[in-house]
mmCIF file of C-alpha atoms in Angstrom:
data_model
loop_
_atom_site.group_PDB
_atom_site.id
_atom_site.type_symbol
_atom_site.label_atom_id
_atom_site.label_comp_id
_atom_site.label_asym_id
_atom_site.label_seq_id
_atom_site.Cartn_x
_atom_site.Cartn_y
_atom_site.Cartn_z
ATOM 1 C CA UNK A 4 -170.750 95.096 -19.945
ATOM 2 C CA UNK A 5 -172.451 92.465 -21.893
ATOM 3 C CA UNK A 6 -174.394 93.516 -24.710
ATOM 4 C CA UNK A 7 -176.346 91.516 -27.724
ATOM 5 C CA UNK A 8 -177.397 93.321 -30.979
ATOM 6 C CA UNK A 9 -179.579 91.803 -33.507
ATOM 7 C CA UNK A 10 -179.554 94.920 -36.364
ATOM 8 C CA UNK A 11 -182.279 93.158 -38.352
ATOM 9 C CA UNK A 12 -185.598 94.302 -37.081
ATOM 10 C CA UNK A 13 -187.625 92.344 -39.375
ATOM 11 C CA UNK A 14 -187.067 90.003 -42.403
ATOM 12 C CA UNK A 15 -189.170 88.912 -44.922
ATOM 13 C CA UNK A 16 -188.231 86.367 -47.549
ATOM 14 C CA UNK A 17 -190.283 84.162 -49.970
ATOM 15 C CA UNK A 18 -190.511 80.545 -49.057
ATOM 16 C CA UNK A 19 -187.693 78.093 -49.924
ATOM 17 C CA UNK A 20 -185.326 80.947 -49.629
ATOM 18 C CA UNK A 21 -182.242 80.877 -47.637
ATOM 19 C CA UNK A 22 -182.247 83.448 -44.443
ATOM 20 C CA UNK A 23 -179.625 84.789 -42.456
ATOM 21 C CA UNK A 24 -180.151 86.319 -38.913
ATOM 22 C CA UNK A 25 -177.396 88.411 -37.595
ATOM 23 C CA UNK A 26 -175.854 88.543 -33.915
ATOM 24 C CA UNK A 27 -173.450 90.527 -32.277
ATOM 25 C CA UNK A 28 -172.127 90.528 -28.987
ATOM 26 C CA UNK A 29 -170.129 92.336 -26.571
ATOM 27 C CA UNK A 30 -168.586 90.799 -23.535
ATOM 28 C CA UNK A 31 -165.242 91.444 -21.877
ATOM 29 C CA UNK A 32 -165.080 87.755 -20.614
ATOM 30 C CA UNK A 33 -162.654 85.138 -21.993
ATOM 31 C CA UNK A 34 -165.464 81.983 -21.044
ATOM 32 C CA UNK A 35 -169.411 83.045 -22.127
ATOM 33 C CA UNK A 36 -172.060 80.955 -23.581
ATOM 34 C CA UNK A 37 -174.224 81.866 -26.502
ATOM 35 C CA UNK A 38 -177.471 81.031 -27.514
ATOM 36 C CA UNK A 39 -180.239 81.267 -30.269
ATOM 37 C CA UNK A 40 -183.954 81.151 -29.103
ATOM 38 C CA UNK A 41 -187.525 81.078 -31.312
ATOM 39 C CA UNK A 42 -190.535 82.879 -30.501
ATOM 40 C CA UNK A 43 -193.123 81.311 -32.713
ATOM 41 C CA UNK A 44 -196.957 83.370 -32.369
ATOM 42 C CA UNK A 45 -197.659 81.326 -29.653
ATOM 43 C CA UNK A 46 -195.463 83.502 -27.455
ATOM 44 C CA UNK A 47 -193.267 80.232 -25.841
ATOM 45 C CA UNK A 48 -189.469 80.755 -26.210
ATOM 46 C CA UNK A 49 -188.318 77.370 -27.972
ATOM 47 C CA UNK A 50 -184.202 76.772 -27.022
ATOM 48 C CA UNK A 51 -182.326 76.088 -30.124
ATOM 49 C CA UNK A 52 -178.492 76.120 -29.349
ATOM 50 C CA UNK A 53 -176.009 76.756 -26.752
ATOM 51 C CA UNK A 54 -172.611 77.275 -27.794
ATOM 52 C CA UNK A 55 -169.813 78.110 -25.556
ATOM 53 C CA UNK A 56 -166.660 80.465 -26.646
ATOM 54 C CA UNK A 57 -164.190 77.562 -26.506
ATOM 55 C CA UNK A 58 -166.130 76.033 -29.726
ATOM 56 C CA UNK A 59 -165.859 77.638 -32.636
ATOM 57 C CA UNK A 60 -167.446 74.621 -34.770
ATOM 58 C CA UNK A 61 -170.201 75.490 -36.742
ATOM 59 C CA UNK A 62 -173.226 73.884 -36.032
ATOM 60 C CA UNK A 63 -175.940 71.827 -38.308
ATOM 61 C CA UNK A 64 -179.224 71.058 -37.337
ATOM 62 C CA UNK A 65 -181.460 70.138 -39.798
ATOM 63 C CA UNK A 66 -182.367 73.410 -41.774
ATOM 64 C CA UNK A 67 -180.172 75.048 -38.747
ATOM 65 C CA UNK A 68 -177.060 75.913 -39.114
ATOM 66 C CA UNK A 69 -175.249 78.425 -36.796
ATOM 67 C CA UNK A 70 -171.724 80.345 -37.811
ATOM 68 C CA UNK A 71 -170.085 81.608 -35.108
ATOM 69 C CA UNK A 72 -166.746 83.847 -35.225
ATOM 70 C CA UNK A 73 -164.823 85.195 -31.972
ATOM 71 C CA UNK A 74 -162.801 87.270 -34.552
ATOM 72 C CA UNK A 75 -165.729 89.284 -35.206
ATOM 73 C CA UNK A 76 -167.762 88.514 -32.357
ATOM 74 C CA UNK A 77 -170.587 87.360 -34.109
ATOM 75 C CA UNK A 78 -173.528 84.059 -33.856
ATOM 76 C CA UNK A 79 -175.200 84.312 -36.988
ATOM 77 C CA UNK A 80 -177.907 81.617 -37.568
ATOM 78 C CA UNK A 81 -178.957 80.548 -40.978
ATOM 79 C CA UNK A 82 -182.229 78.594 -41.967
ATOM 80 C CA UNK A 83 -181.765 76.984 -45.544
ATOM 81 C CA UNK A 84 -184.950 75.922 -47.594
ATOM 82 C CA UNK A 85 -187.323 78.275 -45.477
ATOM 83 C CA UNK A 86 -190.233 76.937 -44.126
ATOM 84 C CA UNK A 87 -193.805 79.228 -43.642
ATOM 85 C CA UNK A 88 -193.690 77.293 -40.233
ATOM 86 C CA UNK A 89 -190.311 79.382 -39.739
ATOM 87 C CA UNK A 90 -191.933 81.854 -38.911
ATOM 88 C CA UNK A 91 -191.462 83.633 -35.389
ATOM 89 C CA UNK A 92 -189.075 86.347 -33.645
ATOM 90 C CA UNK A 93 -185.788 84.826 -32.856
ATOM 91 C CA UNK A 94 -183.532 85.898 -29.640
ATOM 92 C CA UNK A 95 -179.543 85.321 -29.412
ATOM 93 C CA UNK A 96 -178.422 85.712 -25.852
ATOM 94 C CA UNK A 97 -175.662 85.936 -23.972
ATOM 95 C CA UNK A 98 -173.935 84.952 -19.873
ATOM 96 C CA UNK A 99 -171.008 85.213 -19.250
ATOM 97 C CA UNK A 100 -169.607 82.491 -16.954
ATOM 98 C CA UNK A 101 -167.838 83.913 -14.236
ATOM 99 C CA UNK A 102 -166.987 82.579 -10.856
ATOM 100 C CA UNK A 103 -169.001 83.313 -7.713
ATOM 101 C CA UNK A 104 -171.386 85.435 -9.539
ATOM 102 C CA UNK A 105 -174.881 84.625 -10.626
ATOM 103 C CA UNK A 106 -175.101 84.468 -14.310
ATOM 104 C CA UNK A 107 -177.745 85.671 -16.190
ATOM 105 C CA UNK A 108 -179.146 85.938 -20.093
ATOM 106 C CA UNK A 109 -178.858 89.059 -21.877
ATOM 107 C CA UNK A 110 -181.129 88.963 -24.498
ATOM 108 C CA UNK A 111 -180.723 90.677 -27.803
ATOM 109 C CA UNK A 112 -184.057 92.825 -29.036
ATOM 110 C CA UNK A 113 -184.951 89.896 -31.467
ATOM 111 C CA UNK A 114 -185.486 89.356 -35.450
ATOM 112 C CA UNK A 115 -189.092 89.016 -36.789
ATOM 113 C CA UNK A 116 -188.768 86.730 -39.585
ATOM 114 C CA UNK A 117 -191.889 86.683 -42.336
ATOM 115 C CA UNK A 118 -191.666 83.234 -44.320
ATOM 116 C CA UNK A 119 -194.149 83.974 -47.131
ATOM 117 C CA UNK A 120 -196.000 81.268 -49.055
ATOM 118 C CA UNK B 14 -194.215 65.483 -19.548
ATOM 119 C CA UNK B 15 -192.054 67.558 -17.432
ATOM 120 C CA UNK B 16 -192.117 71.310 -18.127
ATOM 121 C CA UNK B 17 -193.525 74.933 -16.756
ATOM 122 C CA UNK B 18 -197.040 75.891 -16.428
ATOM 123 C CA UNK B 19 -197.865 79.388 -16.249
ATOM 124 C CA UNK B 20 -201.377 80.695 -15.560
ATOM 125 C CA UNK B 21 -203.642 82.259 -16.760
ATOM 126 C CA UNK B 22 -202.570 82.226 -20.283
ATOM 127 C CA UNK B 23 -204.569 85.909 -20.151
ATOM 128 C CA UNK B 24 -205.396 88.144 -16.920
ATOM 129 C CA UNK B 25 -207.263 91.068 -17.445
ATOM 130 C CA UNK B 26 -207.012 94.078 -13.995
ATOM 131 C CA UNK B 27 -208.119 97.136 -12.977
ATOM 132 C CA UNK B 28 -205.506 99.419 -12.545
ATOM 133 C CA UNK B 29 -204.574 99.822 -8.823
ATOM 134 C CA UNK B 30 -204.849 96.167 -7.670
ATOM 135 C CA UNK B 31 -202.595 93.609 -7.694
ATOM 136 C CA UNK B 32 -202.597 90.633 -9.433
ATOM 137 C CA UNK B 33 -199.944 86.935 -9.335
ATOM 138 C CA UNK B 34 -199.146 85.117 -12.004
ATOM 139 C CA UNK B 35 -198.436 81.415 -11.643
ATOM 140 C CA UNK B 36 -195.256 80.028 -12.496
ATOM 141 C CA UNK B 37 -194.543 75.891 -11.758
ATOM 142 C CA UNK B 38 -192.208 73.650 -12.897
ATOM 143 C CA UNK B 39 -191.710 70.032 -12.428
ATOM 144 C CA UNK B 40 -188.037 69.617 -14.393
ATOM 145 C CA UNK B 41 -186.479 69.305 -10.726
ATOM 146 C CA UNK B 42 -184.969 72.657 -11.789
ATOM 147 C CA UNK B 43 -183.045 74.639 -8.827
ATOM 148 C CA UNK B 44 -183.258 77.990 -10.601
ATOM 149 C CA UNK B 45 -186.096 79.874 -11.809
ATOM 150 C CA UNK B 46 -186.365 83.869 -13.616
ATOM 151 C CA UNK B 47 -189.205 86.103 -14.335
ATOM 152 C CA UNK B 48 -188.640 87.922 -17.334
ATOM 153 C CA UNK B 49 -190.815 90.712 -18.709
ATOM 154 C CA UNK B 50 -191.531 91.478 -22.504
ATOM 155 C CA UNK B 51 -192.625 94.244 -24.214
ATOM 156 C CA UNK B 52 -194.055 94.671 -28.017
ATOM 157 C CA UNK B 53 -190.722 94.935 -30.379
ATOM 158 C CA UNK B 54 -188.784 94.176 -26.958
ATOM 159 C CA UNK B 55 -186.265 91.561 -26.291
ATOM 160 C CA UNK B 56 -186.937 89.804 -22.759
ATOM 161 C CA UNK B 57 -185.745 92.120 -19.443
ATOM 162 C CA UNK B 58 -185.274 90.154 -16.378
ATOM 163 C CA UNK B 59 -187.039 90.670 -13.101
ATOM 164 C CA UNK B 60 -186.453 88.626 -10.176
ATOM 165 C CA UNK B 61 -184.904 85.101 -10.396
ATOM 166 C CA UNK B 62 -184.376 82.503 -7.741
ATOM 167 C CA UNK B 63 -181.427 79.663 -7.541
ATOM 168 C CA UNK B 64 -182.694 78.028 -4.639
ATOM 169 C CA UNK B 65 -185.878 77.768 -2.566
ATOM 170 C CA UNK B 66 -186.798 80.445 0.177
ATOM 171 C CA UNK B 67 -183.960 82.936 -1.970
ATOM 172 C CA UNK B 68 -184.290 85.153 -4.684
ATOM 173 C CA UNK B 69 -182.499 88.601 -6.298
ATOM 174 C CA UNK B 70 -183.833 91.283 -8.170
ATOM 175 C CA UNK B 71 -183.129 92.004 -11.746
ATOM 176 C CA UNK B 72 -183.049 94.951 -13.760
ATOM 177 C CA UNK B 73 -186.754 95.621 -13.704
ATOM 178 C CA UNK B 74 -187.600 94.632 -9.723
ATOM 179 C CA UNK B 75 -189.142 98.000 -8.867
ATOM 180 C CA UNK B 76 -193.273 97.457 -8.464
ATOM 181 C CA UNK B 77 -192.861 93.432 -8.377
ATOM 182 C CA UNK B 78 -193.019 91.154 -5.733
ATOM 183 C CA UNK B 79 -191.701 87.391 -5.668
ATOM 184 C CA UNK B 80 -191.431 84.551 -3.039
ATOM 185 C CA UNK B 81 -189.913 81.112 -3.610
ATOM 186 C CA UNK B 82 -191.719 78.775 -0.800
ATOM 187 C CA UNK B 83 -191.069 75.548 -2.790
ATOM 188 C CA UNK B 84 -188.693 74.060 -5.445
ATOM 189 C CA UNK B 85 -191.494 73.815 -8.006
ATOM 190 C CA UNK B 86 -193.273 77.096 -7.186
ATOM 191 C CA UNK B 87 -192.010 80.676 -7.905
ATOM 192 C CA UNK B 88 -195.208 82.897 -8.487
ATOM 193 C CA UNK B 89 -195.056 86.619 -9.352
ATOM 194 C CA UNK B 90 -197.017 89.540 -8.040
ATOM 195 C CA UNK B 91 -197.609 92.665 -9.945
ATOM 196 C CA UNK B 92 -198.610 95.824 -7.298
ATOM 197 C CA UNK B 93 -199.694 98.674 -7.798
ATOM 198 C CA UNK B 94 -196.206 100.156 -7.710
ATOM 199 C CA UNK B 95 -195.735 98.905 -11.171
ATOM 200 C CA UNK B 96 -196.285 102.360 -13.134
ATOM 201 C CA UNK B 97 -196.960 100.562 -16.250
ATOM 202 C CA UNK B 98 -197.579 96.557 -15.823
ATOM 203 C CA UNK B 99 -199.241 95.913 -19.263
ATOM 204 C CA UNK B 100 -196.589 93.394 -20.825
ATOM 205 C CA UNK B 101 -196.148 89.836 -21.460
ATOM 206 C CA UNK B 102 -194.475 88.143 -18.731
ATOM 207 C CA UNK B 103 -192.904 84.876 -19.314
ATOM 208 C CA UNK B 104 -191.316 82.564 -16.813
ATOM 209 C CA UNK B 105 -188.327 80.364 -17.151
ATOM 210 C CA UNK B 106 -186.077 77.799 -15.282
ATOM 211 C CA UNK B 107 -182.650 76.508 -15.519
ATOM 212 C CA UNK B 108 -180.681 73.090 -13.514
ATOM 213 C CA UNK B 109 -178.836 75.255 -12.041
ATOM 214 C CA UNK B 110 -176.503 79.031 -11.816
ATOM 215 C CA UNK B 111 -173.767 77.781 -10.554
ATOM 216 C CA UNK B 112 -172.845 77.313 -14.618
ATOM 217 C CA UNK B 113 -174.584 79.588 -17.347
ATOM 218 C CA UNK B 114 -177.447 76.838 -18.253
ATOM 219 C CA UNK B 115 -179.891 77.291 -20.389
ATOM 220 C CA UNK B 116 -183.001 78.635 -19.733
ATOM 221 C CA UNK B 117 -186.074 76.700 -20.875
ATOM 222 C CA UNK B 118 -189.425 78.755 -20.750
ATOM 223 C CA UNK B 119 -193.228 78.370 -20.088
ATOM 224 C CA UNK B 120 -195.841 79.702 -22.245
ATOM 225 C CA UNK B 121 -196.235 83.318 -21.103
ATOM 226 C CA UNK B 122 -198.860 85.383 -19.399
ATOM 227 C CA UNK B 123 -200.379 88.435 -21.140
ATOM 228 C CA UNK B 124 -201.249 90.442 -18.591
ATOM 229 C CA UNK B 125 -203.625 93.694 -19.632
ATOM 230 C CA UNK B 126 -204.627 96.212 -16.870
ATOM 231 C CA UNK B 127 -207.327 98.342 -17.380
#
């Protein structure tokens, strides 16, 4: 069964700092997709990345950087230089991609991240 | 500016009575999800739709109701049923589920019942 865990409830750093959000998965497919979501107060989920389990690359956006490891079967996402506009709950999800069957997001429970001024 | 709408932004009920919330997209999108949140809660799916006049129930289904008329349209009703419908409710579409795509996501309803 697919499962997502983000262990870090909540998070607060100061600004500039560098943060760290962790995510775990579980799925017993070879081919899935991953991906990291923002929940700013607004309430809108903002897409961030999509990675699928063929690319281990790491990924830079910006501030944005995402580390992700098969070996441990982990997506961690890192924001460098915090921002107070960083602020928000952020989702990692998983779907598996599997043949004939309808895919769908699992959702981890989401870290609340506190940029303070 | 393509996206999805979702209306109200707040709905207020009486217990006992049902209620829709609006969900429209104009992305062209051929698959579209209801997911419901809850405070501290990651997002737990409903009902989602990959093509028009078709849809399958998610994890939560029980006390919801959904229909799928038109491409751009796939509104959600609340019943009575649902023992405990207070919740944010956000809606979401994808190209397609043919491949895992990703989902992008309108602004949310907060629906309160009373």
């Amino acid at each position: 069964a697919q499962k997502v865990t983000q262990a870090q409830t909540e998070i607060s750093v100061v600004e500039k700092e560098d943060v760290t959000l962790d995510c775990v998965y579980e799925t017993r497919d070879t081919t899935y997709y991953l991906f990291w979501y923002k929940q700013p107060p607004s309430g809108e989920l903002v897409f961030l990345i999509r990675r699928n389990s063929f690319d281990e690359q790491n990924e830079i956006s910006g501030r944005y950087s995402w580390n992700f490891q098969k070996s441990t079967s982990s997506f961690n996402f890192t924001i460098t230089a915090s921002q107070v506009v960083d602020s928000a709950v952020y989702f990692c999800a998983l779907s598996e991609a599997r043949r004939g069957r309808d895919d769908k997001i699992i959702f981890g429970k989401g870290t609340r991240l506190h940029i303070l001024p | 500016d393509g996206g999805i709408t979702q209306s109200p932004k707040y709905l207020f009920r009486k217990e006992g009575q049902n209620v829709t919330l609006s969900c429209e997209q104009n992305l062209n999108h051929d698959a579209m999800y209801w997911y419901r949140q809850d405070p501290g809660q990651g997002l737990r799916l409903i009902y989602y739709s990959q093509i028009v006049n078709d849809f399958q129930k998610g994890d939560i289904a029980e006390g919801y109701s959904v229909s799928r008329e038109k491409k751009e349209s796939f509104p959600l009703t609340v019943t009575s049923a649902q023992k405990n419908p207070t919740a944010f409710y956000l809606c979401a579409s994808s190209i397609s589920t043919s491949t895992p795509d990703t989902q992008y996501f309108g602004p949310g309803t907060r629906l309160t019942v009373l």
